[in-house]
Short mmCIF file of C-alpha atoms in Angstrom, two decimals:
data_model
loop_
_atom_site.label_atom_id
_atom_site.label_comp_id
_atom_site.label_asym_id
_atom_site.label_seq_id
_atom_site.Cartn_x
_atom_site.Cartn_y
_atom_site.Cartn_z
CA MET A 1 18.13 8.39 56.76
CA GLY A 2 14.67 9.37 57.92
CA PRO A 3 11.29 8.24 56.69
CA ASP A 4 10.21 9.11 53.22
CA ARG A 5 8.46 12.53 52.95
CA PRO A 6 7.31 14.62 50.04
CA ARG A 7 10.02 16.74 48.53
CA SER A 8 9.66 20.43 49.36
CA ASP A 9 10.11 21.33 45.76
CA MET A 10 7.13 19.18 44.70
CA PRO A 11 3.99 21.25 43.83
CA ALA A 12 1.31 21.15 46.52
CA ALA A 13 -1.30 19.90 44.13
CA LYS A 14 0.77 16.82 43.39
CA ARG A 15 1.63 16.25 47.08
CA PHE A 16 -2.05 15.92 48.01
CA LYS A 17 -3.48 14.53 44.86
CA HIS A 18 -3.94 11.11 46.40
CA LYS A 19 -5.84 12.40 49.56
CA LYS A 20 -9.54 11.74 49.51
CA PRO A 21 -11.81 14.83 50.19
CA LEU A 22 -13.98 12.92 52.71
CA THR A 23 -10.96 12.03 54.84
CA VAL A 24 -9.78 15.66 55.01
CA PHE A 25 -13.29 16.83 55.99
CA LEU A 26 -13.55 14.32 58.86
CA ILE A 27 -10.13 15.30 60.26
CA VAL A 28 -10.93 19.07 60.27
CA THR A 29 -14.37 18.52 61.83
CA THR A 30 -12.90 16.45 64.65
CA MET A 31 -10.28 19.13 65.44
CA VAL A 32 -12.86 21.95 65.65
CA TYR A 33 -15.15 19.89 67.94
CA THR A 34 -12.23 19.11 70.29
CA VAL A 35 -11.23 22.79 70.60
CA GLN A 36 -14.83 23.87 71.26
CA ARG A 37 -15.20 21.36 74.14
CA GLN A 38 -12.09 22.77 75.81
CA LEU A 39 -13.39 26.42 75.85
CA PRO A 40 -15.63 27.54 78.77
CA ASP A 41 -19.17 28.70 78.10
CA ARG A 42 -19.45 32.53 77.78
CA PRO A 43 -21.96 34.94 76.32
CA ALA A 44 -21.50 36.17 72.82
CA LEU A 45 -19.64 39.48 72.53
CA THR A 46 -21.45 42.32 70.80
CA PRO A 47 -19.55 45.32 69.40
CA PRO A 48 -20.31 48.72 70.99
CA PRO A 49 -22.73 50.93 69.07
CA TYR A 50 -20.99 53.22 66.64
CA ARG A 51 -21.32 56.94 67.30
CA HIS A 52 -20.14 59.53 64.89
CA PRO A 53 -17.08 61.21 66.51
CA PRO A 54 -17.91 64.87 65.70
CA TYR A 55 -21.07 64.68 67.82
CA LEU A 56 -19.45 63.21 70.92
CA CYS A 57 -18.52 65.34 73.90
CA PRO A 58 -14.90 64.81 74.93
CA GLN A 59 -14.23 63.91 78.52
CA ALA A 60 -14.35 67.27 80.33
CA ASP A 61 -11.42 67.95 82.62
CA PRO A 62 -12.89 68.98 86.00
CA GLY A 63 -9.59 70.50 87.15
CA THR A 64 -9.19 72.23 90.47
CA GLU A 65 -9.70 75.86 89.47
CA LYS A 66 -13.06 77.41 90.25
CA VAL A 67 -12.36 80.04 87.57
CA PRO A 68 -10.46 78.27 84.77
CA LEU A 69 -10.41 81.13 82.18
CA VAL A 70 -11.16 79.32 78.93
CA ASP A 71 -10.09 80.91 75.64
CA VAL A 72 -12.41 81.07 72.66
CA ASN A 73 -10.17 80.25 69.72
CA GLY A 74 -9.75 83.07 67.26
CA LYS A 75 -11.20 85.82 69.49
CA HIS A 76 -10.19 87.94 72.48
CA THR A 77 -12.76 86.28 74.72
CA LEU A 78 -12.16 84.57 78.07
CA LEU A 79 -14.89 82.34 79.51
CA ILE A 80 -15.15 82.37 83.32
CA SER A 81 -18.10 80.19 84.33
CA ALA A 82 -21.40 78.74 83.12
CA TYR A 83 -24.77 78.49 84.89
CA LEU A 84 -28.11 76.94 84.06
CA ASP A 85 -30.75 79.66 84.22
CA ARG A 86 -34.35 78.42 84.30
CA ARG A 87 -36.04 81.41 85.88
CA LYS A 88 -37.55 82.44 82.54
CA THR A 89 -39.93 80.56 80.28
CA ILE A 90 -36.98 79.82 77.96
CA ARG A 91 -34.27 77.73 79.61
CA GLU A 92 -30.72 78.72 78.77
CA VAL A 93 -27.12 78.42 79.86
CA ARG A 94 -25.58 81.76 80.78
CA ILE A 95 -21.82 81.96 80.34
CA ILE A 96 -20.00 84.78 82.13
CA ALA A 97 -17.00 86.05 80.19
CA VAL A 98 -14.78 89.06 79.51
CA ALA A 99 -14.22 90.13 75.93
CA LEU A 100 -12.73 92.85 73.75
CA ARG A 101 -15.71 95.15 73.22
CA SER A 102 -14.69 96.33 69.76
CA GLU A 103 -14.47 92.80 68.40
CA GLN A 104 -17.52 91.42 66.66
CA ALA A 105 -18.08 87.68 66.88
CA ALA A 106 -20.78 85.14 66.16
CA TYR A 107 -20.60 82.39 68.80
CA ARG A 108 -21.71 78.79 68.76
CA CYS A 109 -22.43 76.85 71.97
CA HIS A 110 -21.60 73.16 72.26
CA LEU A 111 -23.73 71.54 74.96
CA CYS A 112 -23.09 68.10 76.48
CA CYS A 113 -26.03 65.90 77.44
CA GLN A 114 -25.23 62.31 78.44
CA GLY A 115 -22.06 62.29 76.38
CA GLN A 116 -23.72 63.61 73.24
CA ARG A 117 -22.89 67.04 71.88
CA HIS A 118 -25.60 69.42 70.71
CA ASN A 119 -24.81 72.68 68.96
CA THR A 120 -26.81 75.85 69.33
CA THR A 121 -26.41 79.57 68.75
CA GLY A 122 -24.70 81.70 71.40
CA ASN A 123 -26.08 85.22 71.76
CA ALA A 124 -23.61 87.71 73.27
CA TYR A 125 -24.36 90.76 75.40
CA VAL A 126 -21.68 93.14 76.74
CA HIS A 127 -22.54 94.76 80.07
CA LYS A 128 -22.89 98.52 79.80
CA ASP A 129 -20.83 99.11 82.97
CA HIS A 130 -17.41 98.82 81.35
CA PHE A 131 -16.29 102.34 82.41
CA GLY A 132 -14.65 103.00 79.04
CA PHE A 133 -12.08 100.18 79.16
CA ASP A 134 -11.33 98.13 76.04
CA TYR A 135 -12.55 94.90 77.65
CA GLY A 136 -15.87 94.42 79.41
CA THR A 137 -17.93 91.75 81.09
CA MET A 138 -19.99 89.76 78.60
CA ASP A 139 -22.76 87.17 78.85
CA ILE A 140 -23.13 84.46 76.23
CA PHE A 141 -26.64 82.99 76.25
CA CYS A 142 -27.00 79.43 74.95
CA LEU A 143 -30.58 78.36 74.27
CA LEU A 144 -31.24 74.73 75.16
CA PRO A 145 -32.54 72.44 72.41
CA ALA A 146 -35.35 70.02 73.29
CA GLU A 147 -32.99 67.05 73.12
CA CYS A 148 -30.58 68.63 75.64
CA PRO A 149 -32.62 70.10 78.53
CA ASP A 150 -30.00 69.57 81.24
CA PRO A 151 -26.44 70.00 79.89
CA SER A 152 -23.53 69.04 82.10
CA HIS A 153 -20.83 70.96 80.22
CA VAL A 154 -20.61 73.66 77.58
CA ALA A 155 -17.95 74.94 75.22
CA VAL A 156 -17.95 77.94 72.91
CA SER A 157 -16.49 78.40 69.44
CA VAL A 158 -16.65 81.11 66.82
CA VAL A 159 -18.89 80.41 63.83
CA GLY A 160 -16.70 79.38 60.93
CA ALA A 161 -13.65 78.48 63.06
CA PRO A 162 -12.18 75.10 62.02
CA ALA A 163 -10.71 74.01 65.38
CA GLU A 164 -13.76 72.54 67.13
CA LYS A 165 -11.76 69.43 68.07
CA GLU A 166 -9.76 71.64 70.47
CA LEU A 167 -12.77 72.81 72.44
CA ARG A 168 -12.39 73.18 76.20
CA TYR A 169 -15.51 72.66 78.28
CA LEU A 170 -16.88 74.43 81.33
CA GLU A 171 -19.02 72.66 83.91
CA VAL A 172 -22.59 73.94 83.93
CA GLN A 173 -23.50 74.89 87.50
CA ASN A 174 -26.86 75.43 89.26
CA ARG A 175 -28.36 72.26 87.83
CA GLU A 176 -29.85 71.13 91.14
CA PRO A 177 -33.60 71.50 91.73
CA ILE A 178 -34.57 74.92 93.03
CA SER A 179 -35.43 74.92 96.73
CA ASP A 180 -36.39 77.48 99.35
CA ASP A 181 -34.26 75.67 101.93
CA PHE A 182 -31.07 77.74 101.69
CA PRO A 183 -27.86 76.74 103.52
CA HIS A 184 -27.19 80.43 104.28
CA ASP A 185 -29.39 83.40 105.04
CA PHE A 186 -26.69 85.96 104.19
CA THR A 187 -23.64 85.65 101.93
CA ILE A 188 -21.21 88.47 101.19
CA CYS A 189 -19.35 88.70 97.87
CA ILE A 190 -16.08 90.64 98.10
CA SER A 191 -14.21 91.56 94.93
CA THR A 192 -11.48 91.89 94.24
CA MET A 193 -8.64 91.43 96.75
CA PHE A 194 -5.24 92.45 95.40
CA ASP A 195 -1.97 93.42 97.15
CA PHE A 196 -3.92 93.24 100.41
CA SER A 197 -2.26 93.71 103.79
CA ASN A 198 -4.93 95.37 105.99
CA VAL A 199 -5.10 92.39 108.34
CA LEU A 200 -6.76 93.92 111.42
CA GLN A 201 -9.60 95.54 109.49
CA LEU A 202 -10.15 92.31 107.57
CA ILE A 203 -10.70 90.39 110.81
CA GLN A 204 -12.83 93.14 112.34
CA SER A 205 -15.04 93.24 109.25
CA MET A 206 -15.45 89.45 109.18
CA GLU A 207 -16.42 89.34 112.86
CA MET A 208 -18.81 92.28 112.47
CA LEU A 209 -20.46 90.47 109.56
CA ARG A 210 -20.79 87.39 111.71
CA LEU A 211 -22.47 89.44 114.46
CA LEU A 212 -24.88 90.85 111.87
CA GLY A 213 -25.92 87.34 110.80
CA VAL A 214 -23.63 86.50 107.85
CA THR A 215 -22.61 82.83 107.64
CA LYS A 216 -20.66 82.85 104.35
CA VAL A 217 -18.14 85.31 102.89
CA VAL A 218 -16.74 84.86 99.38
CA VAL A 219 -13.43 86.55 98.55
CA TYR A 220 -12.21 86.83 94.96
CA LYS A 221 -8.47 87.02 95.53
CA THR A 222 -5.66 88.05 93.24
CA SER A 223 -2.88 88.65 95.76
CA CYS A 224 -2.22 89.38 99.44
CA ASN A 225 0.62 89.30 101.96
CA ALA A 226 1.55 86.32 104.17
CA HIS A 227 -0.35 87.51 107.27
CA THR A 228 -3.52 88.05 105.26
CA GLN A 229 -3.16 84.56 103.81
CA LYS A 230 -3.01 83.13 107.34
CA VAL A 231 -6.33 84.82 108.12
CA LEU A 232 -7.92 83.60 104.89
CA ASP A 233 -6.71 80.06 105.58
CA TYR A 234 -8.19 80.17 109.07
CA TYR A 235 -11.60 81.37 107.88
CA GLU A 236 -11.64 78.82 105.07
CA SER A 237 -10.85 76.04 107.54
CA THR A 238 -13.91 76.97 109.59
CA GLY A 239 -16.21 77.00 106.55
CA PHE A 240 -17.05 80.67 107.05
CA MET A 241 -15.17 81.81 103.93
CA ASP A 242 -14.68 80.64 100.35
CA VAL A 243 -11.59 82.05 98.65
CA ILE A 244 -11.79 82.00 94.86
CA ALA A 245 -8.52 82.55 93.03
CA TRP A 246 -9.09 85.35 90.53
CA PRO A 247 -6.49 85.10 87.75
CA LEU A 248 -7.56 87.78 85.24
CA SER A 249 -4.44 89.84 85.95
CA SER A 250 -2.37 86.99 84.51
CA ARG A 251 -4.14 87.29 81.16
CA LEU A 252 -5.00 90.98 80.83
CA ASN A 253 -3.55 94.33 81.82
CA VAL A 254 -6.08 95.07 84.55
CA SER A 255 -6.71 98.53 85.97
CA ARG A 256 -6.33 99.38 89.65
CA GLY A 257 -8.91 102.14 89.39
CA TRP A 258 -12.37 102.63 88.00
CA GLN A 259 -11.55 104.91 85.03
CA PRO A 260 -8.89 104.66 82.32
CA ALA A 261 -7.82 108.27 82.89
CA ASP A 262 -6.96 107.55 86.53
CA SER A 263 -5.58 104.03 86.06
CA PRO A 264 -4.79 102.73 82.56
CA GLY A 265 -5.42 99.14 81.63
CA GLN A 266 -7.53 96.88 79.46
CA LEU A 267 -10.16 95.92 82.06
CA HIS A 268 -11.84 97.78 84.92
CA TYR A 269 -10.50 97.18 88.44
CA PHE A 270 -9.19 93.60 88.18
CA GLY A 271 -12.43 92.47 86.52
CA GLN A 272 -14.65 93.45 89.45
CA ILE A 273 -17.89 93.43 87.44
CA ALA A 274 -17.28 89.89 86.19
CA ALA A 275 -16.44 88.70 89.72
CA LEU A 276 -19.62 90.18 91.22
CA ASN A 277 -21.82 88.61 88.55
CA ASP A 278 -20.09 85.27 88.95
CA CYS A 279 -20.62 85.39 92.71
CA MET A 280 -24.29 86.28 92.29
CA TYR A 281 -24.88 83.20 90.12
CA ARG A 282 -22.51 80.88 91.99
CA TYR A 283 -24.42 81.38 95.28
CA MET A 284 -27.87 82.11 93.84
CA TYR A 285 -29.40 78.95 95.31
CA LEU A 286 -27.13 78.70 98.33
CA SER A 287 -28.12 81.92 100.08
CA ARG A 288 -31.38 83.71 100.78
CA TYR A 289 -29.69 87.11 100.38
CA ILE A 290 -26.37 88.24 98.92
CA GLY A 291 -24.51 91.41 99.81
CA LEU A 292 -22.05 93.07 97.43
CA HIS A 293 -19.49 95.27 99.14
CA ASP A 294 -15.80 95.59 99.98
CA ILE A 295 -13.83 94.53 103.04
CA ASP A 296 -13.70 98.08 104.40
CA GLU A 297 -17.49 98.49 104.15
CA ILE A 298 -20.14 97.26 106.59
CA ILE A 299 -23.91 97.80 106.34
CA ILE A 300 -25.08 98.43 109.90
CA PRO A 301 -28.76 98.74 110.94
CA GLN A 302 -29.66 101.77 113.04
CA LYS A 303 -32.84 100.57 114.77
CA VAL A 304 -32.26 96.84 115.12
CA ASP A 305 -29.21 94.74 115.97
CA SER A 306 -28.72 92.46 112.94
CA TRP A 307 -29.60 91.84 109.32
CA LYS A 308 -31.91 89.06 110.45
CA ASP A 309 -34.00 91.71 112.18
CA LEU A 310 -33.55 94.28 109.41
CA MET A 311 -34.68 92.28 106.39
CA PRO A 312 -38.24 91.55 107.57
CA LEU A 313 -38.70 95.31 108.00
CA LEU A 314 -37.45 96.02 104.48
CA GLU A 315 -39.45 93.23 102.89
CA GLN A 316 -42.61 94.32 104.64
CA ALA A 317 -42.12 97.85 103.33
CA HIS A 318 -40.89 97.07 99.79
CA GLY A 319 -41.37 93.39 98.91
CA VAL A 320 -39.04 90.39 98.68
CA ASP A 321 -37.96 90.15 95.03
CA ARG A 322 -35.73 93.19 94.89
CA GLY A 323 -32.47 94.78 95.98
CA TYR A 324 -31.79 97.29 98.75
CA MET A 325 -29.29 100.14 98.43
CA PHE A 326 -27.40 101.50 101.44
CA GLU A 327 -25.73 104.89 101.28
CA ASN A 328 -21.99 105.24 101.72
CA PHE A 329 -20.76 107.09 104.83
CA VAL A 330 -16.97 107.63 104.73
CA PHE A 331 -15.16 107.38 108.07
CA PRO A 332 -11.67 108.69 107.23
CA THR A 333 -8.74 106.94 108.88
CA SER A 334 -6.96 110.30 109.13
CA ILE A 335 -9.11 111.27 112.15
CA SER A 336 -9.37 109.27 115.38
CA TRP A 337 -12.02 109.67 118.04
CA ALA A 338 -9.73 108.99 120.99
CA PRO A 339 -5.96 109.06 121.56
CA PRO A 340 -4.25 105.64 121.85
CA THR A 341 -3.79 105.97 125.62
CA GLN A 342 -7.55 106.18 126.09
CA ALA A 343 -8.36 103.47 123.58
CA SER A 344 -6.28 100.59 124.89
CA HIS A 345 -9.45 98.79 125.97
CA LEU A 346 -10.44 98.49 122.31
CA GLY A 347 -8.22 95.48 121.72
CA LYS A 348 -5.31 93.99 123.63
CA GLY A 349 -2.30 93.57 121.38
CA TRP A 350 -4.00 95.07 118.34
CA PRO A 351 -1.30 97.74 117.79
CA GLN A 352 1.06 94.86 116.92
CA VAL A 353 -1.21 93.79 114.04
CA GLU A 354 -0.92 95.40 110.63
CA GLY A 355 -3.99 97.31 109.51
CA VAL A 356 -6.72 99.76 110.49
CA ASN A 357 -8.68 99.61 113.74
CA ILE A 358 -12.22 100.61 112.76
CA LEU A 359 -13.13 101.35 116.40
CA HIS A 360 -10.75 104.32 116.35
CA HIS A 361 -12.42 106.11 113.43
CA LEU A 362 -15.97 107.15 114.24
CA TYR A 363 -16.29 110.51 112.44
CA TYR A 364 -17.81 110.60 108.99
CA GLU A 365 -17.40 113.10 106.18
CA PRO A 366 -20.28 115.37 105.12
CA LEU A 367 -22.51 113.83 102.48
CA ASP A 368 -22.11 115.53 99.12
CA THR A 369 -25.66 115.76 97.82
CA GLN A 370 -24.53 117.52 94.63
CA SER A 371 -22.52 114.60 93.24
CA PHE A 372 -22.55 110.83 93.15
CA HIS A 373 -21.99 109.23 96.53
CA ASN A 374 -22.05 105.52 96.06
CA PHE A 375 -24.30 102.83 97.44
CA LYS A 376 -23.75 99.14 98.06
CA ILE A 377 -26.49 96.56 97.87
CA LEU A 378 -28.09 93.61 99.62
CA VAL A 379 -30.31 91.58 97.30
CA ASN A 380 -32.42 88.51 96.71
CA PRO A 381 -30.15 86.93 94.06
CA ARG A 382 -32.94 85.01 92.36
CA ALA A 383 -34.43 88.34 91.30
CA VAL A 384 -31.16 89.50 89.69
CA ARG A 385 -29.95 88.89 86.16
CA ILE A 386 -27.11 91.44 85.86
CA THR A 387 -25.45 93.38 88.66
CA SER A 388 -22.92 96.17 88.83
CA VAL A 389 -20.84 97.59 91.69
CA HIS A 390 -23.35 100.09 93.07
CA GLY A 391 -26.68 98.73 91.86
CA LEU A 392 -28.54 96.31 89.60
CA LEU A 393 -28.54 96.60 85.81
CA ASP A 394 -31.20 93.95 85.16
CA SER A 395 -33.51 92.59 87.84
CA ALA A 396 -37.12 91.70 88.49
CA HIS A 397 -38.08 94.78 90.48
CA GLY A 398 -34.98 96.98 90.79
CA CYS A 399 -33.52 98.46 93.99
CA GLU A 400 -34.98 100.45 96.85
CA GLN A 401 -32.87 103.05 98.64
CA VAL A 402 -32.93 102.38 102.36
CA PRO A 403 -33.26 105.52 104.54
CA ASN A 404 -30.10 106.37 106.47
CA ASN A 405 -31.92 106.25 109.78
CA VAL A 406 -32.86 102.61 109.07
CA ALA A 407 -29.44 101.35 107.92
CA ARG A 408 -26.29 102.84 106.43
CA MET A 409 -22.93 101.71 105.12
CA TYR A 410 -19.87 102.40 107.31
CA HIS A 411 -16.87 102.84 105.00
CA THR A 412 -13.62 103.12 106.96
CA ARG A 413 -10.90 104.20 104.53
CA ASP A 414 -8.60 106.99 103.40
CA PRO A 415 -10.44 110.31 103.21
CA ILE A 416 -12.45 111.06 100.09
CA THR A 417 -12.60 114.78 100.75
CA THR A 418 -9.19 116.19 101.57
CA GLY A 419 -8.51 119.16 103.86
CA LEU A 420 -11.46 118.60 106.21
CA LYS A 421 -11.05 119.82 109.77
CA PRO A 422 -12.27 117.64 112.68
CA GLU A 423 -15.16 120.03 113.41
CA GLU A 424 -16.47 119.51 109.87
CA LEU A 425 -17.05 115.80 110.48
CA THR A 426 -19.91 114.17 112.40
CA PHE A 427 -19.45 111.69 115.24
CA ASP A 428 -21.25 108.33 114.98
CA GLY A 429 -20.53 105.94 117.85
CA HIS A 430 -23.02 103.22 116.88
CA LEU A 431 -20.17 100.86 116.06
CA LEU A 432 -19.22 100.86 119.75
CA ASP A 433 -22.53 99.16 120.54
CA TYR A 434 -20.96 95.97 119.12
CA ARG A 435 -17.63 96.45 120.94
CA ASP A 436 -18.16 94.03 123.82
CA ARG A 437 -18.88 91.20 121.38
CA LEU A 438 -16.48 92.29 118.65
CA VAL A 439 -13.27 92.65 120.68
CA PRO A 440 -13.15 89.09 122.10
CA ALA A 441 -14.15 87.65 118.72
CA VAL A 442 -11.28 89.47 116.98
CA ASN A 443 -8.83 88.42 119.72
CA ALA A 444 -9.84 84.78 119.25
CA VAL A 445 -9.17 84.93 115.48
CA LEU A 446 -5.81 86.64 116.01
CA GLU A 447 -4.75 83.87 118.37
CA LYS A 448 -6.05 81.01 116.23
CA SER A 449 -4.37 82.41 113.13
CA GLU A 450 -1.15 82.88 115.15
CA LEU A 451 -0.90 86.61 114.61
CA LEU A 452 -0.63 87.61 118.29
#
């Protein structure tokens, strides 16, 4: 039988009624002192400051897509990109989007500055060049509050919508200090590439642009064949080209033409207007000049050899803060200037490559002075606020039309005017002046991209 111990059924008050309070106090004090001596010295812990959750910016997902296409909950609006614009006295974030034009919405911008969220009004403007399609390119302007002068991310909601906790943020670009030291003198924005397979003309155009002084080409790509992808991969690997995946066709019924009557859809020509405006802002501080034209178009000077020599002449005549328009000359692929047996020196092995050989098509169609014959532009992007396909909609000083004897656009494509006889076209062999440099450059790309 063990030692005597208090019965478990005895009330606690009775079990300890004989213990003296001083004895209990001394025992507890000794135990606490012993434990404290065994613990290492460490600084006191302070709780983190409390921040009210609704005003915190969630961690923005950087992702890998350059064009993420962010939905605005409750509206038919897709956000494409966001840029800090400080060229005016009022600083703002400009968000490029596409939206259903008939839908009215009041937007709210949610700006992130150092983890804190600041709300401001978003003013929407739909570009007038929508060509009658239901959707159009839209800018959402977010004015910057004094407490958020340099936002890192921005989200958009509809005023009155309850789901602000589900906001998805875009990175705000062009936050770096403005400098006149541009990485590139000339950048070309090409939009949009879809179902593309004209491999030979693609390479010829890229190498002609390089001869003219271009050091960066940006392609907004929806789809292409395997051989084209090889060429794009090669140019990207050299740093000459940036390929931006353009996914609007996965979200909207895009048109393949420029008018609904010719090509039905919800949005003009794969979202070309949105792509051109995005490119203008994306490279605004990376390039001294930006050219907007297609792969089958090349602006070629008539009196000098390159754009580097051309631009000082244009700036001296018209000024620097403006755009320059170059008239479209169509060189139809239905007419060749020499039979294949006489043109073999224009590229060894080129007949094996899919696509058009621009050196074979040197006759241009008559200019139709009674109707619209389009232009393409070369601009100082920092003077541009809104651009379209054939000119500027909002800029500092507009566009100047460059005389055809100074520079013109060579557009090698299917004929615009059908039924023309060879004698009705005009020969222009200026492209052959670049032949001795162009042919070996094209051959080198064909070999490096493993197409020969």
